[in-house]
PDB file of C-alpha atoms in Angstrom:
ATOM      1  CA  SER Q1487      66.501  12.017 -36.431  1.00 62.00           C
ATOM      2  CA  ASN Q1488      68.756  12.376 -33.395  1.00 74.00           C
ATOM      3  CA  PHE Q1489      65.749  12.011 -31.093  1.00 82.00           C
ATOM      4  CA  ALA Q1490      64.568   8.855 -32.864  1.00 83.00           C
ATOM      5  CA  MET Q1491      68.027   7.306 -32.754  1.00 86.00           C
ATOM      6  CA  ALA Q1492      68.424   8.210 -29.085  1.00 90.00           C
ATOM      7  CA  TRP Q1493      65.078   6.601 -28.213  1.00 90.00           C
ATOM      8  CA  ARG Q1494      66.037   3.362 -29.978  1.00 89.00           C
ATOM      9  CA  LYS Q1495      69.430   3.162 -28.297  1.00 88.00           C
ATOM     10  CA  LEU Q1496      67.839   3.926 -24.933  1.00 90.00           C
ATOM     11  CA  GLY Q1497      65.246   1.207 -25.447  1.00 89.00           C
ATOM     12  CA  VAL Q1498      67.814  -1.389 -26.502  1.00 88.00           C
ATOM     13  CA  SER Q1499      70.059  -0.497 -23.554  1.00 88.00           C
ATOM     14  CA  ARG Q1500      67.177  -0.867 -21.100  1.00 86.00           C
ATOM     15  CA  LEU Q1501      66.199  -4.165 -22.702  1.00 85.00           C
ATOM     16  CA  ILE Q1502      69.739  -5.576 -22.466  1.00 79.00           C
ATOM     17  CA  LEU Q1503      70.049  -4.413 -18.854  1.00 79.00           C
ATOM     18  CA  ASN Q1504      66.749  -6.159 -18.018  1.00 73.00           C
ATOM     19  CA  TRP Q1505      64.938  -2.996 -16.942  1.00 80.00           C
ATOM     20  CA  SER Q1506      61.202  -3.042 -16.337  1.00 82.00           C
ATOM     21  CA  PRO Q1507      59.424  -3.757 -19.666  1.00 86.00           C
ATOM     22  CA  ASP Q1508      57.293  -0.629 -19.492  1.00 87.00           C
ATOM     23  CA  LEU Q1509      60.471   1.475 -19.653  1.00 88.00           C
ATOM     24  CA  TRP Q1510      62.074  -0.151 -22.688  1.00 90.00           C
ATOM     25  CA  VAL Q1511      58.763  -0.656 -24.479  1.00 93.00           C
ATOM     26  CA  GLU Q1512      57.989   3.048 -24.213  1.00 93.00           C
ATOM     27  CA  ALA Q1513      61.431   4.009 -25.539  1.00 93.00           C
ATOM     28  CA  LEU Q1514      61.191   1.610 -28.492  1.00 95.00           C
ATOM     29  CA  ARG Q1515      57.661   2.811 -29.232  1.00 95.00           C
ATOM     30  CA  ARG Q1516      58.852   6.431 -29.320  1.00 94.00           C
ATOM     31  CA  ALA Q1517      61.652   5.454 -31.714  1.00 94.00           C
ATOM     32  CA  TYR Q1518      59.205   3.571 -33.946  1.00 95.00           C
ATOM     33  CA  GLN Q1519      56.869   6.570 -34.115  1.00 94.00           C
ATOM     34  CA  LEU Q1520      59.784   8.736 -35.313  1.00 93.00           C
ATOM     35  CA  ARG Q1521      61.315   6.102 -37.638  1.00 94.00           C
ATOM     36  CA  ASP Q1522      60.668   7.952 -40.908  1.00 93.00           C
ATOM     37  CA  ARG Q1523      63.064  10.706 -39.808  1.00 91.00           C
ATOM     38  CA  LEU Q1524      65.977   8.246 -39.696  1.00 92.00           C
ATOM     39  CA  PRO Q1525      68.527   7.204 -42.330  1.00 93.00           C
ATOM     40  CA  GLU Q1526      67.380   4.020 -44.065  1.00 95.00           C
ATOM     41  CA  ALA Q1527      69.622   1.568 -42.206  1.00 95.00           C
ATOM     42  CA  GLU Q1528      68.726   3.020 -38.814  1.00 94.00           C
ATOM     43  CA  ARG Q1529      65.049   3.095 -39.806  1.00 95.00           C
ATOM     44  CA  LEU Q1530      65.128  -0.621 -40.616  1.00 96.00           C
ATOM     45  CA  HIS Q1531      66.909  -1.407 -37.335  1.00 96.00           C
ATOM     46  CA  THR Q1532      64.192   0.527 -35.507  1.00 95.00           C
ATOM     47  CA  ILE Q1533      61.407  -1.343 -37.301  1.00 97.00           C
ATOM     48  CA  ALA Q1534      63.034  -4.726 -36.701  1.00 96.00           C
ATOM     49  CA  THR Q1535      63.624  -4.065 -33.004  1.00 95.00           C
ATOM     50  CA  TYR Q1536      60.086  -2.785 -32.465  1.00 96.00           C
ATOM     51  CA  GLN Q1537      58.462  -5.661 -34.337  1.00 97.00           C
ATOM     52  CA  ARG Q1538      60.561  -8.256 -32.553  1.00 95.00           C
ATOM     53  CA  PHE Q1539      60.297  -7.067 -28.975  1.00 95.00           C
ATOM     54  CA  VAL Q1540      57.226  -4.824 -28.736  1.00 96.00           C
ATOM     55  CA  ALA Q1541      54.811  -6.105 -31.401  1.00 96.00           C
ATOM     56  CA  GLN Q1542      56.300  -9.610 -31.067  1.00 95.00           C
ATOM     57  CA  ASP Q1543      55.881 -10.136 -34.800  1.00 97.00           C
ATOM     58  CA  ARG Q1544      58.859 -12.266 -35.800  1.00 95.00           C
ATOM     59  CA  ASP Q1545      57.858 -12.357 -39.463  1.00 96.00           C
ATOM     60  CA  ALA Q1546      57.862  -8.564 -39.681  1.00 97.00           C
ATOM     61  CA  ALA Q1547      61.152  -8.379 -37.787  1.00 97.00           C
ATOM     62  CA  GLU Q1548      62.723 -10.972 -40.090  1.00 97.00           C
ATOM     63  CA  ALA Q1549      61.546  -9.048 -43.168  1.00 97.00           C
ATOM     64  CA  ALA Q1550      63.128  -5.847 -41.841  1.00 97.00           C
ATOM     65  CA  TYR Q1551      66.428  -7.582 -41.074  1.00 97.00           C
ATOM     66  CA  ARG Q1552      66.531  -9.184 -44.530  1.00 97.00           C
ATOM     67  CA  GLN Q1553      65.841  -5.823 -46.153  1.00 97.00           C
ATOM     68  CA  LEU Q1554      68.618  -4.328 -44.032  1.00 96.00           C
ATOM     69  CA  LEU Q1555      71.057  -7.043 -45.112  1.00 96.00           C
ATOM     70  CA  ARG Q1556      70.253  -6.391 -48.757  1.00 97.00           C
ATOM     71  CA  LEU Q1557      71.227  -2.792 -48.047  1.00 96.00           C
ATOM     72  CA  ASP Q1558      74.328  -3.731 -46.026  1.00 95.00           C
ATOM     73  CA  PRO Q1559      75.321  -7.449 -46.059  1.00 93.00           C
ATOM     74  CA  ASP Q1560      78.034  -6.757 -43.479  1.00 92.00           C
ATOM     75  CA  ASP Q1561      75.821  -5.362 -40.717  1.00 93.00           C
ATOM     76  CA  PRO Q1562      76.812  -7.598 -37.770  1.00 90.00           C
ATOM     77  CA  THR Q1563      73.790  -6.686 -35.637  1.00 90.00           C
ATOM     78  CA  ALA Q1564      71.338  -7.600 -38.381  1.00 94.00           C
ATOM     79  CA  VAL Q1565      73.215 -10.850 -39.081  1.00 93.00           C
ATOM     80  CA  GLY Q1566      73.174 -11.880 -35.419  1.00 91.00           C
ATOM     81  CA  ASP Q1567      69.588 -10.827 -34.716  1.00 93.00           C
ATOM     82  CA  LEU Q1568      68.269 -12.593 -37.799  1.00 95.00           C
ATOM     83  CA  GLY Q1569      70.127 -15.694 -36.645  1.00 93.00           C
ATOM     84  CA  GLU Q1570      68.369 -15.525 -33.273  1.00 93.00           C
ATOM     85  CA  ILE Q1571      64.969 -15.270 -34.965  1.00 95.00           C
ATOM     86  CA  LEU Q1572      65.706 -18.306 -37.146  1.00 95.00           C
ATOM     87  CA  ALA Q1573      66.943 -20.257 -34.122  1.00 93.00           C
ATOM     88  CA  SER Q1574      63.710 -19.453 -32.270  1.00 92.00           C
ATOM     89  CA  ARG Q1575      61.917 -21.274 -35.105  1.00 92.00           C
ATOM     90  CA  GLY Q1576      64.203 -24.270 -34.856  1.00 92.00           C
ATOM     91  CA  GLU Q1577      66.158 -23.393 -38.016  1.00 94.00           C
ATOM     92  CA  PHE Q1578      69.474 -24.040 -36.285  1.00 92.00           C
ATOM     93  CA  ALA Q1579      71.601 -24.758 -39.365  1.00 92.00           C
ATOM     94  CA  ALA Q1580      70.632 -21.420 -40.932  1.00 94.00           C
ATOM     95  CA  ALA Q1581      71.122 -19.659 -37.591  1.00 92.00           C
ATOM     96  CA  ASP Q1582      74.552 -21.248 -37.172  1.00 91.00           C
ATOM     97  CA  SER Q1583      75.574 -20.082 -40.637  1.00 92.00           C
ATOM     98  CA  LEU Q1584      74.524 -16.520 -39.823  1.00 92.00           C
ATOM     99  CA  VAL Q1585      76.227 -16.375 -36.423  1.00 89.00           C
ATOM    100  CA  THR Q1586      79.417 -17.783 -37.997  1.00 88.00           C
ATOM    101  CA  ARG Q1587      79.265 -14.930 -40.493  1.00 91.00           C
ATOM    102  CA  GLY Q1588      78.619 -12.491 -37.644  1.00 88.00           C
ATOM    103  CA  ASN Q1589      81.707 -13.701 -35.812  1.00 84.00           C
ATOM    104  CA  GLU Q1590      83.770 -13.093 -38.922  1.00 85.00           C
ATOM    105  CA  LEU Q1591      82.447  -9.538 -39.141  1.00 88.00           C
ATOM    106  CA  ASP Q1592      82.640  -8.694 -35.443  1.00 84.00           C
ATOM    107  CA  PRO Q1593      84.152 -11.384 -33.193  1.00 79.00           C
ATOM    108  CA  ALA Q1594      82.383 -11.452 -29.839  1.00 75.00           C
ATOM    109  CA  ALA Q1595      82.087 -13.917 -27.010  1.00 65.00           C
ATOM    110  CA  VAL Q1596      78.291 -13.879 -27.227  1.00 69.00           C
ATOM    111  CA  GLY Q1597      78.532 -14.898 -30.888  1.00 78.00           C
ATOM    112  CA  PHE Q1598      80.573 -17.980 -30.068  1.00 82.00           C
ATOM    113  CA  ASP Q1599      78.142 -18.746 -27.255  1.00 81.00           C
ATOM    114  CA  ASP Q1600      75.263 -18.653 -29.759  1.00 86.00           C
ATOM    115  CA  ARG Q1601      77.158 -20.955 -32.127  1.00 86.00           C
ATOM    116  CA  LEU Q1602      77.646 -23.432 -29.325  1.00 87.00           C
ATOM    117  CA  TRP Q1603      73.906 -23.419 -28.588  1.00 85.00           C
ATOM    118  CA  TYR Q1604      72.910 -23.863 -32.234  1.00 89.00           C
ATOM    119  CA  GLU Q1605      75.374 -26.675 -32.889  1.00 90.00           C
ATOM    120  CA  LEU Q1606      74.302 -28.539 -29.770  1.00 88.00           C
ATOM    121  CA  ALA Q1607      70.676 -28.094 -30.850  1.00 88.00           C
ATOM    122  CA  GLU Q1608      71.647 -29.795 -34.129  1.00 88.00           C
ATOM    123  CA  ALA Q1609      73.331 -32.581 -32.090  1.00 87.00           C
ATOM    124  CA  ASP Q1610      76.612 -31.707 -33.811  1.00 88.00           C
ATOM    125  CA  THR Q1611      78.743 -32.297 -30.714  1.00 89.00           C
ATOM    126  CA  GLN Q1612      82.016 -32.557 -32.637  1.00 91.00           C
ATOM    127  CA  GLN Q1613      81.555 -29.110 -34.173  1.00 90.00           C
ATOM    128  CA  ALA Q1614      80.349 -27.745 -30.822  1.00 90.00           C
ATOM    129  CA  ARG Q1615      83.522 -29.035 -29.176  1.00 90.00           C
ATOM    130  CA  GLN Q1616      85.598 -27.258 -31.846  1.00 91.00           C
ATOM    131  CA  THR Q1617      83.573 -24.071 -31.358  1.00 87.00           C
ATOM    132  CA  LEU Q1618      84.209 -24.150 -27.608  1.00 86.00           C
ATOM    133  CA  ALA Q1619      87.955 -24.569 -28.244  1.00 88.00           C
ATOM    134  CA  SER Q1620      87.884 -21.650 -30.718  1.00 85.00           C
ATOM    135  CA  PHE Q1621      85.887 -19.644 -28.199  1.00 83.00           C
ATOM    136  CA  GLU Q1622      88.579 -20.086 -25.526  1.00 82.00           C
ATOM    137  CA  LYS Q1623      91.369 -19.268 -27.976  1.00 84.00           C
ATOM    138  CA  ALA Q1624      89.678 -16.126 -29.319  1.00 81.00           C
ATOM    139  CA  PHE Q1625      88.743 -14.691 -25.908  1.00 80.00           C
ATOM    140  CA  PRO Q1626      91.254 -15.977 -23.343  1.00 79.00           C
ATOM    141  CA  GLY Q1627      90.072 -13.529 -20.664  1.00 75.00           C
ATOM    142  CA  TYR Q1628      86.412 -14.538 -20.847  1.00 74.00           C
ATOM    143  CA  ASP Q1629      84.810 -16.727 -18.174  1.00 76.00           C
ATOM    144  CA  TYR Q1630      83.748 -19.922 -19.942  1.00 78.00           C
ATOM    145  CA  ALA Q1631      81.973 -21.552 -17.005  1.00 83.00           C
ATOM    146  CA  TRP Q1632      78.486 -21.233 -18.484  1.00 83.00           C
ATOM    147  CA  ALA Q1633      79.657 -22.213 -21.970  1.00 85.00           C
ATOM    148  CA  ARG Q1634      81.107 -25.406 -20.513  1.00 86.00           C
ATOM    149  CA  VAL Q1635      77.838 -26.037 -18.711  1.00 88.00           C
ATOM    150  CA  TRP Q1636      75.851 -25.702 -21.962  1.00 83.00           C
ATOM    151  CA  PHE Q1637      78.213 -28.137 -23.654  1.00 88.00           C
ATOM    152  CA  GLN Q1638      77.764 -30.740 -20.915  1.00 90.00           C
ATOM    153  CA  VAL Q1639      73.979 -30.288 -21.039  1.00 88.00           C
ATOM    154  CA  GLY Q1640      74.039 -30.647 -24.811  1.00 86.00           C
ATOM    155  CA  VAL Q1641      75.895 -33.955 -24.703  1.00 87.00           C
ATOM    156  CA  GLY Q1642      73.670 -35.262 -21.909  1.00 88.00           C
ATOM    157  CA  ALA Q1643      76.310 -35.178 -19.163  1.00 91.00           C
ATOM    158  CA  TYR Q1644      73.848 -33.784 -16.627  1.00 91.00           C
ATOM    159  CA  ASP Q1645      75.815 -34.780 -13.529  1.00 91.00           C
ATOM    160  CA  VAL Q1646      78.883 -32.901 -14.800  1.00 92.00           C
ATOM    161  CA  ALA Q1647      76.728 -29.913 -15.757  1.00 91.00           C
ATOM    162  CA  GLN Q1648      75.142 -29.836 -12.295  1.00 91.00           C
ATOM    163  CA  ARG Q1649      78.540 -29.875 -10.588  1.00 91.00           C
ATOM    164  CA  GLU Q1650      79.759 -27.027 -12.778  1.00 91.00           C
ATOM    165  CA  MET Q1651      76.580 -25.030 -12.132  1.00 90.00           C
ATOM    166  CA  SER Q1652      76.991 -25.515  -8.385  1.00 89.00           C
ATOM    167  CA  SER Q1653      80.572 -24.284  -8.733  1.00 90.00           C
ATOM    168  CA  ILE Q1654      79.311 -21.136 -10.486  1.00 88.00           C
ATOM    169  CA  GLY Q1655      76.903 -20.612  -7.607  1.00 87.00           C
ATOM    170  CA  LEU Q1656      79.759 -20.767  -5.108  1.00 87.00           C
ATOM    171  CA  ARG Q1657      81.947 -18.389  -7.129  1.00 88.00           C
ATOM    172  CA  PHE Q1658      79.291 -15.752  -7.850  1.00 86.00           C
ATOM    173  CA  PRO Q1659      77.071 -14.935  -4.837  1.00 86.00           C
ATOM    174  CA  GLU Q1660      75.236 -12.064  -6.549  1.00 85.00           C
ATOM    175  CA  PRO Q1661      71.447 -12.664  -6.688  1.00 83.00           C
ATOM    176  CA  GLY Q1662      71.375 -12.510 -10.488  1.00 80.00           C
ATOM    177  CA  HIS Q1663      73.883 -15.343 -10.829  1.00 82.00           C
ATOM    178  CA  GLN Q1664      72.184 -17.283  -8.044  1.00 88.00           C
ATOM    179  CA  ALA Q1665      68.834 -17.031  -9.830  1.00 87.00           C
ATOM    180  CA  ASP Q1666      70.351 -18.411 -13.048  1.00 87.00           C
ATOM    181  CA  VAL Q1667      71.968 -21.295 -11.160  1.00 90.00           C
ATOM    182  CA  HIS Q1668      68.744 -22.236  -9.344  1.00 91.00           C
ATOM    183  CA  GLN Q1669      66.721 -21.957 -12.560  1.00 89.00           C
ATOM    184  CA  TRP Q1670      68.999 -24.265 -14.525  1.00 88.00           C
ATOM    185  CA  LEU Q1671      69.570 -26.733 -11.699  1.00 92.00           C
ATOM    186  CA  ALA Q1672      65.797 -27.009 -11.297  1.00 91.00           C
ATOM    187  CA  THR Q1673      65.410 -27.608 -15.043  1.00 89.00           C
ATOM    188  CA  LEU Q1674      68.072 -30.320 -15.098  1.00 89.00           C
ATOM    189  CA  HIS Q1675      66.620 -32.099 -12.091  1.00 90.00           C
ATOM    190  CA  MET Q1676      63.168 -32.045 -13.658  1.00 90.00           C
ATOM    191  CA  LEU Q1677      64.566 -33.460 -16.916  1.00 86.00           C
ATOM    192  CA  GLN Q1678      65.969 -36.364 -14.918  1.00 89.00           C
ATOM    193  CA  GLY Q1679      62.781 -36.904 -12.946  1.00 90.00           C
ATOM    194  CA  HIS Q1680      64.273 -35.677  -9.655  1.00 92.00           C
ATOM    195  CA  LEU Q1681      61.086 -33.910  -8.559  1.00 90.00           C
ATOM    196  CA  ASN Q1682      62.035 -33.287  -4.948  1.00 92.00           C
ATOM    197  CA  GLU Q1683      65.345 -31.673  -5.853  1.00 91.00           C
ATOM    198  CA  GLY Q1684      63.658 -29.741  -8.660  1.00 89.00           C
ATOM    199  CA  GLU Q1685      61.138 -28.428  -6.133  1.00 90.00           C
ATOM    200  CA  ARG Q1686      63.942 -27.395  -3.789  1.00 92.00           C
ATOM    201  CA  GLN Q1687      65.670 -25.438  -6.554  1.00 90.00           C
ATOM    202  CA  TYR Q1688      62.452 -23.730  -7.676  1.00 88.00           C
ATOM    203  CA  ARG Q1689      61.761 -22.646  -4.096  1.00 89.00           C
ATOM    204  CA  ALA Q1690      65.318 -21.320  -3.827  1.00 89.00           C
ATOM    205  CA  LEU Q1691      64.770 -19.458  -7.105  1.00 87.00           C
ATOM    206  CA  GLY Q1692      61.614 -17.861  -5.705  1.00 85.00           C
ATOM    207  CA  ARG Q1693      63.439 -16.725  -2.563  1.00 86.00           C
ATOM    208  CA  THR Q1694      66.294 -15.315  -4.635  1.00 85.00           C
ATOM    209  CA  GLN Q1695      63.924 -13.356  -6.859  1.00 78.00           C
ATOM    210  CA  GLU Q1696      62.211 -11.949  -3.783  1.00 77.00           C
ATOM    211  CA  GLN Q1697      65.616 -10.781  -2.523  1.00 75.00           C
ATOM    212  CA  ARG Q1698      66.086  -9.031  -5.860  1.00 65.00           C
ATOM    213  CA  MET Q1699      62.639  -7.426  -5.313  1.00 58.00           C
ATOM    214  CA  ASP Q1700      61.596  -8.891  -8.661  1.00 55.00           C
ATOM    215  CA  GLU Q1701      57.999  -9.812  -7.863  1.00 50.00           C
ATOM    216  CA  GLY Q1702      57.217 -10.928 -11.408  1.00 54.00           C
ATOM    217  CA  ASP Q1703      60.080 -13.417 -11.565  1.00 53.00           C
ATOM    218  CA  ALA Q1704      59.330 -14.641  -8.036  1.00 48.00           C
ATOM    219  CA  LEU Q1705      55.736 -15.387  -9.053  1.00 48.00           C
ATOM    220  CA  ASP Q1706      57.013 -17.067 -12.211  1.00 55.00           C
ATOM    221  CA  ALA Q1707      59.237 -19.344 -10.131  1.00 48.00           C
ATOM    222  CA  MET Q1708      56.255 -20.300  -7.978  1.00 48.00           C
ATOM    223  CA  ALA Q1709      54.169 -20.908 -11.114  1.00 51.00           C
ATOM    224  CA  GLN Q1710      56.829 -23.274 -12.425  1.00 50.00           C
ATOM    225  CA  LEU Q1711      56.768 -25.070  -9.088  1.00 48.00           C
ATOM    226  CA  ALA Q1712      52.985 -25.409  -9.355  1.00 50.00           C
ATOM    227  CA  ILE Q1713      53.384 -27.011 -12.789  1.00 51.00           C
ATOM    228  CA  VAL Q1714      55.511 -29.713 -11.211  1.00 46.00           C
ATOM    229  CA  TYR Q1715      52.523 -30.840  -9.141  1.00 44.00           C
ATOM    230  CA  SER Q1716      49.789 -30.196 -11.693  1.00 48.00           C
TER     231      SER Q1716
END
């Protein structure tokens, strides 16, 4: 059972750290093969993670998370992950309810960030504004720059969002942050019909991904640019 648990944790860690897919897929597959040696809760986590990320079967992943929550209603990981699956289907109210519960169980900045996304997706800007205020109160040391950007995007204040994104780009020169800034600036410009500026940001994204030696993402950036002119 220790081997199975170690493989799952290794796979999840590699996934979170954005390692090459072949590395985290192999680890999660090993864990899944050994799942019957695990305690029931860990077995269900292993099934859910494998089905969600490797098999890409959201229904099977959801079933495993729901079974896990019947076993332990206070499992914060299962609550949060099930919320993400529901949100991916557009069930934002249900996802918001779950992530609110998850924050009660295990307060985390990422949980408040998810709530902000879900509430903006429901066009509940008043509640989203309250969530952002609660976010800042609960985690005073956290950098809220991106959360503020999402809020401005959600309320349609694209010019404000673009200025805040550009500010993030100036503050964080690391290629990973730069790629995120270029990606989102390109998206916002395209939403507003600013094709030339969108093209410029997509090209900058491609160059940044090449600097990171991430050939797949660089090609993806160029593919998105091609879509602009298709």
